[in-house]
XYZ file of C-alpha atoms in Angstrom:
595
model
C 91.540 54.563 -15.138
C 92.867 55.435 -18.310
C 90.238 54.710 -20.382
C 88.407 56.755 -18.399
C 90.646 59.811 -19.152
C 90.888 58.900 -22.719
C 86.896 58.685 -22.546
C 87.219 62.302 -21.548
C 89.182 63.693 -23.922
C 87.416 61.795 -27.099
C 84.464 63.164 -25.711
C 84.966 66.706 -25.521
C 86.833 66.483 -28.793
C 83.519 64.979 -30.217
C 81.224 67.519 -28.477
C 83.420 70.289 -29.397
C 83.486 69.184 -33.475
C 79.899 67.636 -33.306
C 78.131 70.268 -31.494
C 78.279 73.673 -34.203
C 81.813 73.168 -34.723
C 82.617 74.868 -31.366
C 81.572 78.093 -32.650
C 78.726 78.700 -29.948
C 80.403 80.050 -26.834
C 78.089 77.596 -24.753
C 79.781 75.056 -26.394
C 83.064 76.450 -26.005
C 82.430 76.625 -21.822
C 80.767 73.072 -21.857
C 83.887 71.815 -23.147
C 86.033 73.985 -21.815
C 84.094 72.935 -18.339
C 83.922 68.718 -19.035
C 87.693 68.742 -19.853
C 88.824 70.347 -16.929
C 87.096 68.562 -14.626
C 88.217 65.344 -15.783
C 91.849 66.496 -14.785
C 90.303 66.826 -11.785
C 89.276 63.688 -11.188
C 92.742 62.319 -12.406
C 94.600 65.014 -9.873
C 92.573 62.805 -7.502
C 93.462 59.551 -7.824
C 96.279 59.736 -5.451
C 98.873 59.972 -7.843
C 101.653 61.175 -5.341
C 105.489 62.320 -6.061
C 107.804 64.365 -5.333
C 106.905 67.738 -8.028
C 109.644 68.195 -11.023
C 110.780 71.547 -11.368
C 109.536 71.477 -15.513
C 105.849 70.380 -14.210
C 105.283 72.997 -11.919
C 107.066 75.907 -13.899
C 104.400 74.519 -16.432
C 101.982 74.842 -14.225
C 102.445 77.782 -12.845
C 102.933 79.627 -16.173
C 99.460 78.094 -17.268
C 97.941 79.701 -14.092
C 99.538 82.911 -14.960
C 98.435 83.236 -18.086
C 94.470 82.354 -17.344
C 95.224 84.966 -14.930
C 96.179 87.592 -17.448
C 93.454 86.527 -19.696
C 91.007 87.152 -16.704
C 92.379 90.188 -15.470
C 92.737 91.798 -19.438
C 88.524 91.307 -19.318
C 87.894 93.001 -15.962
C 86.347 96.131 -15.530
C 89.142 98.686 -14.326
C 89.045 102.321 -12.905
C 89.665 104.917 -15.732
C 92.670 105.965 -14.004
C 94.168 102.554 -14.766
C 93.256 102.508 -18.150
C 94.868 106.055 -18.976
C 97.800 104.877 -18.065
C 97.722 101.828 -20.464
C 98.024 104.242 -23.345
C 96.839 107.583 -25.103
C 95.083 105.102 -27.508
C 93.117 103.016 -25.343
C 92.327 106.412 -23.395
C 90.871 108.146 -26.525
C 88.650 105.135 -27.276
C 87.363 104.712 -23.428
C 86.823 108.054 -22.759
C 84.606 108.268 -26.677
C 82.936 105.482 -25.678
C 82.209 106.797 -21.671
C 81.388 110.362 -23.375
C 78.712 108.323 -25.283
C 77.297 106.251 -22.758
C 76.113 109.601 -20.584
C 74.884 111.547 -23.439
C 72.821 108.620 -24.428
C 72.005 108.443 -20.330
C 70.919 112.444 -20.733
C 68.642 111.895 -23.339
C 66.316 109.162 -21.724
C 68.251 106.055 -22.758
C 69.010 103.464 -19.393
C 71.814 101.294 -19.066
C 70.927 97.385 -17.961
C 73.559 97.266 -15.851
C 76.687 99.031 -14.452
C 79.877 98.279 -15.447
C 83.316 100.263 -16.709
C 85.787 99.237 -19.662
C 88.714 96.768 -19.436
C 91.901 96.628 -20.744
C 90.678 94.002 -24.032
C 88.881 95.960 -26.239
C 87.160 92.925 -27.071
C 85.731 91.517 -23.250
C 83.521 89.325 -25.185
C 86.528 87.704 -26.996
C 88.895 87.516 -23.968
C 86.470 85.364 -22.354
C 86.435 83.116 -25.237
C 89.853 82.706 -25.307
C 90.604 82.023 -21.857
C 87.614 79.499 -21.527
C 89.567 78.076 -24.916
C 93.085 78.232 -23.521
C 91.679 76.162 -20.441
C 90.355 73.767 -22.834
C 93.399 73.511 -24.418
C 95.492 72.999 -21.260
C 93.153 70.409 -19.609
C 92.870 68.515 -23.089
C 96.998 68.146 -23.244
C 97.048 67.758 -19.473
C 94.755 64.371 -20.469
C 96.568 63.416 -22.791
C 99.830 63.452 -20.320
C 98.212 61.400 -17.963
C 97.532 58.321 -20.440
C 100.497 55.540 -20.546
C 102.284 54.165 -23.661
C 99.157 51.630 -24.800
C 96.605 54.475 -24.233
C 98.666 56.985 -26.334
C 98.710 54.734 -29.266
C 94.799 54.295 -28.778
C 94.212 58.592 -28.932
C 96.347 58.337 -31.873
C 93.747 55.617 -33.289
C 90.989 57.853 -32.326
C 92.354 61.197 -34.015
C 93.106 59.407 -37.101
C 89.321 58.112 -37.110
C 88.407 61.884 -36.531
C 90.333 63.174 -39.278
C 88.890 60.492 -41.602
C 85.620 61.610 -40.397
C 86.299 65.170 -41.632
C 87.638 64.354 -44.496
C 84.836 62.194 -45.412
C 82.627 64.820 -44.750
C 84.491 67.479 -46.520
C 84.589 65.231 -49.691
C 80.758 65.000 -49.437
C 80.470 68.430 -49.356
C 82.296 69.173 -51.753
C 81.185 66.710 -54.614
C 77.983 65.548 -52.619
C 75.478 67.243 -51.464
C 76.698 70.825 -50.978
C 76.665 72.094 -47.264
C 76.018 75.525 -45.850
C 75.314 74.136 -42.453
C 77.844 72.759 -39.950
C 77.157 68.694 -40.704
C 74.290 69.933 -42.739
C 72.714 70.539 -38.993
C 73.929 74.198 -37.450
C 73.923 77.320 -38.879
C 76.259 79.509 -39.688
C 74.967 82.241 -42.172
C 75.072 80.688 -45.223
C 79.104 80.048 -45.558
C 79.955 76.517 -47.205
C 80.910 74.067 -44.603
C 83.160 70.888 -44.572
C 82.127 68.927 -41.729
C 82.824 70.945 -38.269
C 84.866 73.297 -40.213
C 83.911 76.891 -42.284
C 87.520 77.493 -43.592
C 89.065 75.094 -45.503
C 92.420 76.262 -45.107
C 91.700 74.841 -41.041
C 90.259 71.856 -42.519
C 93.263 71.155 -44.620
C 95.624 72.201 -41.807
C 93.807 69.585 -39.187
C 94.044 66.640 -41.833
C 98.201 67.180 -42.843
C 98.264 67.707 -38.915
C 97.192 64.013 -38.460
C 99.160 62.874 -41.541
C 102.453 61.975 -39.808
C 100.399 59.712 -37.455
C 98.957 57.665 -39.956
C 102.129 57.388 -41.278
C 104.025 55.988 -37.962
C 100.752 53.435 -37.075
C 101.546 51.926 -40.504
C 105.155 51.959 -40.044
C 104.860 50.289 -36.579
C 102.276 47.798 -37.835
C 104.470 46.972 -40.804
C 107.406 46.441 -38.933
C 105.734 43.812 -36.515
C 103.939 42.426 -39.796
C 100.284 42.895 -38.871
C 99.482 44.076 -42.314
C 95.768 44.347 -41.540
C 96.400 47.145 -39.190
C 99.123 48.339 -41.834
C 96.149 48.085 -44.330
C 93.709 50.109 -42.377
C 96.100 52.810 -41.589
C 97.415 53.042 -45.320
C 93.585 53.528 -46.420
C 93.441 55.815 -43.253
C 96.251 57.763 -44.950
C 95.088 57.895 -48.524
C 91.261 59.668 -47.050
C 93.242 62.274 -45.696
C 95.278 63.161 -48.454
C 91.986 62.941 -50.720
C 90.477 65.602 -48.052
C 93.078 67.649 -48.808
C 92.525 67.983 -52.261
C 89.031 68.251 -51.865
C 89.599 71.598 -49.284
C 91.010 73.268 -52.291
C 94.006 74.776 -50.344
C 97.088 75.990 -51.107
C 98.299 75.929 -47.533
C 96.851 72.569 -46.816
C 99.345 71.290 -49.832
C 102.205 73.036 -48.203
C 101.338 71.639 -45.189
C 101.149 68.141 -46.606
C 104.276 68.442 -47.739
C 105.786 69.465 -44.563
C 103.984 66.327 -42.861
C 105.909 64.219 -45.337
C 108.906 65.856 -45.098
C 109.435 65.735 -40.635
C 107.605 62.172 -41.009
C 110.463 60.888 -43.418
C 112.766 62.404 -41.356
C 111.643 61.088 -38.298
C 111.387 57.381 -39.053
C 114.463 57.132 -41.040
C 116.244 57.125 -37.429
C 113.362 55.030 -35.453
C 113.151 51.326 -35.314
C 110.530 51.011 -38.188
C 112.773 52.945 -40.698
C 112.494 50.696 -43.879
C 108.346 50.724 -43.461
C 108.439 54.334 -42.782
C 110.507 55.504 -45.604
C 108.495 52.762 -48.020
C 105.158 54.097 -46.914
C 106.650 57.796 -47.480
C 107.802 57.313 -50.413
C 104.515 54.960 -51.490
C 102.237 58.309 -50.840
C 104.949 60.746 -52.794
C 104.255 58.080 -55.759
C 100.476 57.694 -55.280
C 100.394 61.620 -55.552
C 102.458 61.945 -58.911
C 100.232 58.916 -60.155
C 96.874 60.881 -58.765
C 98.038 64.252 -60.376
C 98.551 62.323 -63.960
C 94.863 60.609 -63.825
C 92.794 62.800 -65.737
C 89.752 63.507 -63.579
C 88.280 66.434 -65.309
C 85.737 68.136 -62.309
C 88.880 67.713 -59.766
C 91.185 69.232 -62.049
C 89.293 72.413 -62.956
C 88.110 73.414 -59.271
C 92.213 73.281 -58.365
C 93.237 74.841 -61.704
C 90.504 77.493 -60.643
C 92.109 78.781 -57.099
C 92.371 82.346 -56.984
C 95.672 83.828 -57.713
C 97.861 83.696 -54.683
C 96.928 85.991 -52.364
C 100.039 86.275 -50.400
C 100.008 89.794 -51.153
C 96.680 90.666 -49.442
C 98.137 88.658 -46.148
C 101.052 90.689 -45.967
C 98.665 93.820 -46.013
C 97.042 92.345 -43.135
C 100.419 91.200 -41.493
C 101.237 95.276 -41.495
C 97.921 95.993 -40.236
C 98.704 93.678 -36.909
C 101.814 95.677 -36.846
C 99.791 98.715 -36.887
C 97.748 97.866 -34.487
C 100.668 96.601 -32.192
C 102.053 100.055 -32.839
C 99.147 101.865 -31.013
C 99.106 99.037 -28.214
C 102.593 98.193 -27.499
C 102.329 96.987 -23.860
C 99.528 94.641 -23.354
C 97.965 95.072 -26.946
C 94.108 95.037 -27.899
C 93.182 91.943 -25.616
C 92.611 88.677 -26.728
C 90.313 88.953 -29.653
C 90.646 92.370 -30.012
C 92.234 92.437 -33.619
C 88.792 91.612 -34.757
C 86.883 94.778 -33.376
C 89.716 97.414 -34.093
C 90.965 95.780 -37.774
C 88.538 98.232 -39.789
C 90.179 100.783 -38.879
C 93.899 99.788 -39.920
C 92.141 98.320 -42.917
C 93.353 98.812 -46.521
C 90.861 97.028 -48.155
C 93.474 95.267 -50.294
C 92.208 91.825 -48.359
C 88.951 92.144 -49.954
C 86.995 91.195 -46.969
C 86.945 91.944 -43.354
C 90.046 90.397 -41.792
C 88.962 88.843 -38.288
C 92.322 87.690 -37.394
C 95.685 88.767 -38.377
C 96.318 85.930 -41.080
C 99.179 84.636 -38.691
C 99.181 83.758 -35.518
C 102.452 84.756 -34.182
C 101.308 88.218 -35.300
C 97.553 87.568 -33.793
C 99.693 87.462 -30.425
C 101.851 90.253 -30.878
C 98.607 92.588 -31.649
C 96.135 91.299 -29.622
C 99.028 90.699 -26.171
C 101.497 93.261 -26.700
C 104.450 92.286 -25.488
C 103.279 91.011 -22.110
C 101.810 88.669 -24.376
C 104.465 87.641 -26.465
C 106.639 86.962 -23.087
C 103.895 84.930 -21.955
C 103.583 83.006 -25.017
C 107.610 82.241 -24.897
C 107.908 80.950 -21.512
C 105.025 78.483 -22.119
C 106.529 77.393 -25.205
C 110.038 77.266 -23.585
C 108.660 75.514 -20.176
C 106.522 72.538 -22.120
C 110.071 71.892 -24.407
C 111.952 71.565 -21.419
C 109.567 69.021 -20.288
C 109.290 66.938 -23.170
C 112.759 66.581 -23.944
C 113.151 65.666 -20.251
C 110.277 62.733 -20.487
C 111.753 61.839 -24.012
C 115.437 61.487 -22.295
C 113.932 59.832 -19.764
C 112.566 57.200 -22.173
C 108.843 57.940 -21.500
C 107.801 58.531 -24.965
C 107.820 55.809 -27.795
C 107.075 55.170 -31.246
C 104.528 55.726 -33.051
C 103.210 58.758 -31.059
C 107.015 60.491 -31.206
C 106.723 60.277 -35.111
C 103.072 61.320 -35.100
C 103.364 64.586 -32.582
C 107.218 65.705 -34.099
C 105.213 66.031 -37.042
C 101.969 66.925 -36.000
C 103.121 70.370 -34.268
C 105.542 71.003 -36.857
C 102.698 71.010 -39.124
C 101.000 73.460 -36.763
C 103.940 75.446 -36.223
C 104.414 75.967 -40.081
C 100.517 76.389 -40.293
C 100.662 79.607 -37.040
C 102.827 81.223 -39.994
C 100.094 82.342 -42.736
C 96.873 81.413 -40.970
C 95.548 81.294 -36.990
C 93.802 78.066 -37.130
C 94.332 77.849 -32.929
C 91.456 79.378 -32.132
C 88.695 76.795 -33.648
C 88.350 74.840 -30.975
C 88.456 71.494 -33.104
C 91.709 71.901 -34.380
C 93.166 73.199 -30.855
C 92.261 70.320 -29.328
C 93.280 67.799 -31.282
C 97.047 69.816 -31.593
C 96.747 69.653 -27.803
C 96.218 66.103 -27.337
C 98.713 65.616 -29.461
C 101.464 68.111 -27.835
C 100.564 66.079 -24.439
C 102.111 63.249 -25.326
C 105.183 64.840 -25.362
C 104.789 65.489 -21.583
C 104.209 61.530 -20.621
C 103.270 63.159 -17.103
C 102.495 59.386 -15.908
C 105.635 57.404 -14.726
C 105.899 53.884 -13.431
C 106.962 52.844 -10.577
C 110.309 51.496 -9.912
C 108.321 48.247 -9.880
C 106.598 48.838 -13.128
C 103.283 48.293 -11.636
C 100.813 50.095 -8.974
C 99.810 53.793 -8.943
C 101.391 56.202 -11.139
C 103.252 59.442 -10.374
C 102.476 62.846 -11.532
C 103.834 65.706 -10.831
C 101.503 67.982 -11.083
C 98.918 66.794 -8.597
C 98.853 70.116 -6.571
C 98.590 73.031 -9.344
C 96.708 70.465 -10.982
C 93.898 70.870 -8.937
C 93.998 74.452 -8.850
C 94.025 74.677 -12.685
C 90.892 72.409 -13.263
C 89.216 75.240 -11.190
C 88.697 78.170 -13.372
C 86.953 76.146 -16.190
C 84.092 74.793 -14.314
C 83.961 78.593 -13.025
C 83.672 79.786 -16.421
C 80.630 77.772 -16.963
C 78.604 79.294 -13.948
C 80.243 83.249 -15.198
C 78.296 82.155 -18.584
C 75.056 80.625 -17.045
C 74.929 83.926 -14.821
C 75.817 86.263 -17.931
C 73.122 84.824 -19.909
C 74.491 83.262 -23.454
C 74.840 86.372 -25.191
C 78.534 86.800 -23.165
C 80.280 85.616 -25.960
C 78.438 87.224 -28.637
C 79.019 90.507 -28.023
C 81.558 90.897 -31.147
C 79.338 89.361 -33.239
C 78.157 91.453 -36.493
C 74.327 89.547 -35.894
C 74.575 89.907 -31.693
C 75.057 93.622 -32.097
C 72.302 93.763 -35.526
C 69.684 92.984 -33.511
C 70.605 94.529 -30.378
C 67.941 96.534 -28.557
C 69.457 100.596 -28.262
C 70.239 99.836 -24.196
C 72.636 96.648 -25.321
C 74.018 98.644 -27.623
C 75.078 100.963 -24.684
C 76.143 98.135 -22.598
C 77.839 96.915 -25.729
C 80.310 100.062 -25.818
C 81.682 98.974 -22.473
C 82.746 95.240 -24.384
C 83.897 96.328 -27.380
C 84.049 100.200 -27.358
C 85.875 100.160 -30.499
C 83.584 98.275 -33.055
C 82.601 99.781 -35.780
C 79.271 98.682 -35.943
C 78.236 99.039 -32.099
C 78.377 103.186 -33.167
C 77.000 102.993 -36.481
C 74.150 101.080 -35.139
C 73.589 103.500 -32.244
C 73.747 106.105 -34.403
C 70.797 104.700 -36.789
C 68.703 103.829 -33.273
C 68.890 107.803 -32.275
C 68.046 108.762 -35.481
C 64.971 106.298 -36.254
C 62.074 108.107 -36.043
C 61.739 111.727 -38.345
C 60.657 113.542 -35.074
C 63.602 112.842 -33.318
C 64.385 115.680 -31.566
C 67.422 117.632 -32.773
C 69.810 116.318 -29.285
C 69.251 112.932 -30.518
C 70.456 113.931 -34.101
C 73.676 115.597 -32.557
C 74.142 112.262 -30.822
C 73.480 110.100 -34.025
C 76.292 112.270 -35.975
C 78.523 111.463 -33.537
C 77.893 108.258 -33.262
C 78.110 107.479 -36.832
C 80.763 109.751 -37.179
C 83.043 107.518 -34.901
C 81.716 104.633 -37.327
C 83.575 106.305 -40.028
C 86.132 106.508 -38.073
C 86.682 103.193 -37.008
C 85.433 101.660 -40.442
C 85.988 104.625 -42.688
C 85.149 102.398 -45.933
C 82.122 101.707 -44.951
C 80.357 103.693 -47.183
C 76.683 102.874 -45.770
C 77.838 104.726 -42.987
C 79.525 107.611 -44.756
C 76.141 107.572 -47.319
C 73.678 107.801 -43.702
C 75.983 110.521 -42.315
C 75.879 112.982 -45.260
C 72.180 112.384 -44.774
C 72.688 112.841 -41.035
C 75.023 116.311 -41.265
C 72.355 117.840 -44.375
C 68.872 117.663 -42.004
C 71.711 119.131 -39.293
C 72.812 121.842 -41.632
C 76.265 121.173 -41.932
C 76.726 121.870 -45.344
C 80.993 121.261 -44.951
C 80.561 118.237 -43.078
C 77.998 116.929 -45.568
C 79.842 117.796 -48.596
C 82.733 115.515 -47.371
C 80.844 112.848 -45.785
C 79.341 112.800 -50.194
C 83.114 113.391 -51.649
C 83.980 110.102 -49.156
C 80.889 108.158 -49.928
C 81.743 108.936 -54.241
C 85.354 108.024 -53.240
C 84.443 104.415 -52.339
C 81.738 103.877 -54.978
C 78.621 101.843 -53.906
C 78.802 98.781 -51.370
C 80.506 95.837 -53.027
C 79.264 92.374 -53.021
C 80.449 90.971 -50.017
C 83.347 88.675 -50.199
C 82.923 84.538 -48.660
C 83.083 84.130 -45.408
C 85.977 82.450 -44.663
C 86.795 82.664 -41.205
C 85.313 80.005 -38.108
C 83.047 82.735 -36.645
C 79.714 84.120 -37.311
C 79.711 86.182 -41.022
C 79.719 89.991 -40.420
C 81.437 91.148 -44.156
C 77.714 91.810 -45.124
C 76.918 95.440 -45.747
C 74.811 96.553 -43.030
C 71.513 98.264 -44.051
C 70.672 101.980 -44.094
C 68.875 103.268 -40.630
């Protein structure tokens, strides 16, 4: 049955990177859903045991945690949320305030509802369909025995050739601005399933270290046409890298080379490690001397280093953790509150924190930080307990040491976790650390796990989280979204307020659908100032929103109000060109248009 499992998990890694990249959120729950019930059907298979304590504190802190995510995106009493705090209580109680003046003047709501502790609902439910993805894609990848291991690690390497080939198309090919020239995603340049090429570059040195340890295994028991294939394996990726153009993918790459030397100088297949190492080092110096004149002045053309501009952002996360210092914004959150914490010393809008130890300290407070420690600290205790037990063997050891220290260095300056190609292929790679499958004493027959219990209870929630989104309609994950909300109809834009009551552009968008017609009554301008006045403040350099409420406060008569809504508007200047996309989401940095 393992190739059934490692069916499984190739396939949702496929569907996830084939299918738009895994941006869609229908995607996101397909996957989320296939995954999980294929540890299901492995829970089910009679593997039987007596539970280790590591497993089922594992477990159970998994559970937890989709439990938190859950309960963050559930409507609560506004008793419960004034007590989260004075904050969150300000922008709920705007946002309610809102809703029934907009109910007085004639507007209806399409549903009922309240407001939940995530100020980004939308997002939470993204993230906890991805977190169950994650967990059922390293839970897989526990199940599969020694031979199958070595086979995912065949398979990833083939995927990260894949992308690179793809990104090297793009890049000197035919230029893409489509997701494998296919799906579209506004316009942004693409390379392969990927938008940013700082994830693209972080998923190929991720994979790195395994190409390495397949060539030093095959080397070592001289099949040099595997050693061959996994050398030329090894020399696509590193081109890939160079042709994402980053300066954290080299970093990374380095890192990979670094814990990969490391780790095979004390493994059986030392000499062929440290040769094929120090083979690569020597190919790059060799590639950097070969004068290739296009290559050459796209790298010596990389912006300035920016590191600057993410430590801006890094104080903004620390802002926002400042205002929500228990359970934070929710789980996407950052994204909908950032404008307002913004400097504009990033140049664009920053949908993440630019790290994503500090994406977890903003958007989970420090129930979320906890959280995030005991998972970490429960799945170490397990793998070094399968790796003393002598469960996990070369070449995956090499290849996952060094693929999640890749990651780990990459969480520092980027949060590549939450596109949903790279997070799965880190988590089939952390599961092998786990070897959940044992033999039997006898070496032979069925195989214990575990985990067979909470297993089954954890494959649960995913398949749920496909109905929630079939009943929701497919707009549940879109409420965030700078297009979603664009287009919304004046009643979404209501019902919007309870998702993400403190986006910027759900109230300057409100405010330009009460004030669209010149014979407006003058309630409906009152509202409209209001609403875009709350724009302001939760974007206040938006200056198409300062420009429409000067317009707003003059036909008002406020005179004092419109002469500083004018001084602000001066202040900023007119609306720059917006900056590149450059995050794996939908583009929003766009200037929206004057109501």
């Amino acid at each position: 049955m393992d190739v059934v499992y490692l069916g499984i998990l190739a396939a949702g890694i496929l569907v996830a990177a084939g299918w738009a990249g895994g941006i869609r959120p229908s995607v996101l729950c397909l996957v989320s859903a296939w995954l999980a019930l294929g540890v299901f059907r492995a829970a089910r298979r009679g593997y039987g045991g007596r539970p280790a304590q590591p497993g089922v504190l594992l477990l159970a802190l998994v559970g937890l945690t989709a439990a938190w995510l859950l309960a963050t995106a559930v409507p609560l009493p506004a008793s419960v949320l004034n007590r989260a705090g004075e904050t969150r209580a300000a922008i709920t109680s705007r946002a309610a305030a809102a809703i029934d003046t907009a109910t007085g003047l004639g507007w209806t709501l399409p549903a009922r509802g309240g407001f939940s502790l995530s100020l980004n609902r939308a997002g939470t439910l993204r993230t906890l369909a991805l977190f169950l993805a994650v967990c059922a894609a390293a839970s897989l990848s526990a199940c599969l025995i020694h031979p199958h291991r070595r086979r995912l690690l065949g398979f990833l390497v083939a995927f990260g050739v894949a992308q690179a080939g793809a990104a090297c198309f793009s890049r000197y090919g035919a230029p893409a601005t489509r997701l494998w020239w296919v799906f579209d995603v506004g316009g942004a340049a693409t390379f392969g399933s990927f938008i940013n090429p700082n994830h693209l570059g972080g998923l190929l040195a991720m994979l790195t270290p395994a190409c390495i340890a397949l060539a030093a295994v095959e080397m070592q028991n001289r099949h040099w046409r595997w050693a061959a294939v996994w050398m030329s394996a090894l020399v696509v990726l590193v081109v890939g890298i160079v042709a994402s153009q980053s300066r954290g993918a080299f970093i990374l790459l380095a890192v990979a080379l670094v814990v990969s030397a490391a780790m095979v100088s004390r493994r059986a297949s030392r000499t062929a490690g440290v040769a094929i190492t120090l083979l690569l080092c020597l190919g790059l110096l060799v590639f950097s001397a070969i004068d290739l004149p296009r290559i050459d002045t796209e790298l010596r053309s990389l912006k300035e280093s920016r590191l600057d501009s993410r430590i801006d952002v890094w104080r903004e996360a620390g802002r926002v953790w400042r205002d929500f210092p228990l359970v934070g914004v929710g789980a996407e959150g950052f994204r909908t509150v950032s404008r307002a914490y913004d400097t504009g010393a990033f140049g664009y809008t920053a949908h993440h924190a630019e790290s994503t130890y500090l994406q977890i300290l903003a958007d989970g407070g420090i129930a979320g930080v906890l959280l995030a420690l005991l998972l970490a600290a429960a799945f170490a205790v397990c793998a070094v307990r399968s790796y003393r037990a002598g469960h996990v063997h070369d070449p995956e050891f090499t290849a996952v040491m060094g693929g999640v220290s890749v990651a780990l260095v990459h969480g520092l300056f980027d949060v590549p976790i939450h596109v949903l190609p790279y997070a799965l292929v880190l988590a089939a790679l952390a599961g092998m650390l786990a070897a959940l499958r044992r033999p039997n004493a006898s070496g032979s027959g069925p195989r214990v796990t575990p985990w067979r219990p909470l297993v089954v209870a954890a494959a649960i929630p995913a398949p749920l989280m496909l109905c929630v989104w079939l009943l929701c309609g497919r707009d549940m994950g879109e409420r965030d979204r700078y297009a979603f909300v664009a287009a919304a109809a004046p009643t979404q834009l209501l019902d919007n307020l309870r998702w993400t009551p403190a986006y910027w552009a759900n109230w300057y968008y409100l405010g330009c659908a009460a004030t669209a017609t010149r014979d407006a009554d003058r309630s409906r301008f009152v509202f409209g100032e209001r609403c875009l006045t709350r724009a302001t403040e939760m974007d206040p350099g938006n200056a198409h929103a300062w420009q429409n409420l000067a317009v707003l406060r003059r036909r008002l008569g406020d005179e004092p109000g419109t002469a500083a809504a004018v001084a602000r508007y001066r202040e900023l200047g007119p609306p720059p060109v917006p900056a590149p996309e450059e995050d794996q989401t939908t583009p929003e940095n766009a200037a929206p248009p004057s109501p």
